[in-house]
Amino acid sequence: MHTLSASSSNEAAVERYKRVFNRFASIERNGEKFMTRDDFVNAIAPGEDYKRLQRSQYGVLFNVADQSRSGTLSLSDFTVFENLLSLPDAEYEIAFRLFDTEGTGMITRDQFRQILTANVGQDAIPFDFECEWLKLYTGGKDATHEMPYKEFTQLLKGLQAERLRQEFRFYDIEATGYITPDEFKKVIIDIAGHKLSELVLDNLPTLCNIYAGNKVSFANVMAFYNVIREMDMVECIVRKAIETSKDKTITKADFLFTAARETRFSLFTPMEADIIFHFAGLDNPSGKLTLGDFFRLLEAKWEHALPVTNPAAPEIKRGAIHDILKGSYGFLLGSISGAVGATVVYPIDLVKTRMQNQRSKVVGELLYKNSIDCFKKVVKNEGLLGLYRGLGPQLVGVAPEKAIKLTMNDLVREHLTDKSGNITLTGELIAGGVAGGSQVVFTNPLEIVKIRLQIAGEAAKTLDAPRPGAVAIVRTLGIVGLYKGATACLLRDIPFSAIYFPVYAHLKKDMFHEGHDHRLSIGELLIAGAVAGMPAAYFTTPADVIKTRLQVEAKKGQSSYAGIGDAARKIYHEEGFRAFFKGGPARVLRSSPQFGTTLMVYEILQRAFPFGGSQEVAQQALAHVTPSHSDDLSYLQSKNALKILLDVHYKFGIVPPNAKIPGAGSS
């Protein structure tokens, strides 16, 4: 049974390799496909932003895959490489094959020097290849010996510590045992910059603040290095300590106590504990840290290659009251953020409505030349408050509109997402369309009242008529009248949401690379929301024009409409095709910043008032650092394969294009 399962798994892996290869291979010779270096990098690092890891560093792996040194890869070459990545010691295998330029299974001292020097560039702090440490592995000048695979792996494991010692001596010219905070930062970036988060990297010089003085000792440097090396153990101890903590926070004493209780030997010195809590608590100086605080230490790019279990996150049973409170929490935040977004752009919305209702073929009705002229005349004739006529019903409608729209989109989207976490474009369009359609039951009555209030100010000025209030309009319309134009409203809101939500999702994913290892900034959310609103708003303007005409009471001399088709025909014959896009720019100017502002405020509120307190935040932090099953396994394995090479030097592979790298085929 196990044999059948393993065989099935291998077949699936081979099919996946073949599918990826055929997708990215760009060269064809005699009916056979081949990959270039660029094709290879695109295949093993899809979606990579190349901010922390450069494209050329992924390209180093091509030298391992290209065993024939031909400069291209066949399907067989790619399959062998992918299979190599699946080995438990893949990181060391990759490094060994890269240094073993002759393919003999042994590495000499000269090969080690040649590959290391060629791949780190001329600006790196020079490594002393005559040091006593290296001689212990390779022998002296008169008694050199070649290193087989397992000996070489031990050399690599100790290389980082030796480089740290050499770089400390490089800066400590007078042998005082101290270096400056800025020099310490340079050393750590060289040694382990790829492992640490931007937060820690930016604050490395603050290490000197832990103890008296303004310099960093060698003991401080070694303590910091030991913490980095033992971060997996730090994670285990932190998880264990937080699991037993009532408020899901721990102090330095809790950490050391748990470490002593859970391990046979003391792993962390008091200085190392000081360093852990100093950098984990950069944004939380209380001394009581959450799981999320600790996970800000490391660069989130480095994930487990396989799904991991979560001992610190036991399943918590939630009752109906919890679900109601959480739903109310989301409803409240959505209402507040929606209200802010609506208020910010409401003057633009009023101008848009007035422009759309203007009948250009009726004598004396051409009140406004354009949107700017309309804005000026509203302020002149009705005052600044005139720009906000009808805002009350709009704000009342924002709460159910945002709650229903967002909830329905998430619900349908989740239902149409497969087990791998993928959803088709058709599924995204359906989810958005359902969300847009479901909101009309609440928004249509409120929109018709809002529009009539917006037009009332105009009528009061031109006809010297009293301005009706919202209650009077509702009484006049009745229940049936409140849903006048509902079909047109559906024709506008369904395509709007069907366009908006997929565009918004893809902007976040493809442009800003949102994922469990990257939470979008406020600016990125604002841009994604605003840009997504542009095409959605403009392309649905014709439906919005028809809806406005149906919902506004026709004045004397104006055409009245029997329905959508009748309205469309009359507008076209009387005013031309361009009339369908009246108020289009104003609609874009309103919808784009409105949606951007709404989502930005929503994000701020979520961060400022997290639901559930510390425990909920800890669970969310844990979710962000635990890889999902939808992650591409090859991508994770490819990134992880670089870890040992980056331990050799964080710039490994970033060399001038014309540099000669031994063992690299021409591309």
GROMACS .gro file of C-alpha atoms in nm, residues 8 55 132 236 305 347 361 425 577 631 639 646:
model
   12
    8SER     CA    1   0.147   0.770  -0.722
   55ARG     CA    2   1.731   3.734  -0.991
  132GLU     CA    3   4.407   2.830   1.082
  236CYS     CA    4   0.970   2.636   1.980
  305ALA     CA    5   0.921   2.372   0.275
  347PRO     CA    6  -1.964   6.656  -0.337
  361LYS     CA    7  -3.226   6.915  -2.560
  425LEU     CA    8  -1.159   3.429  -1.340
  577PHE     CA    9  -2.453   5.829  -2.757
  631ASP     CA   10   0.197   2.751  -0.181
  639LYS     CA   11   1.420   2.962  -0.204
  646LEU     CA   12   2.349   3.298   0.136
   0.00000   0.00000   0.00000
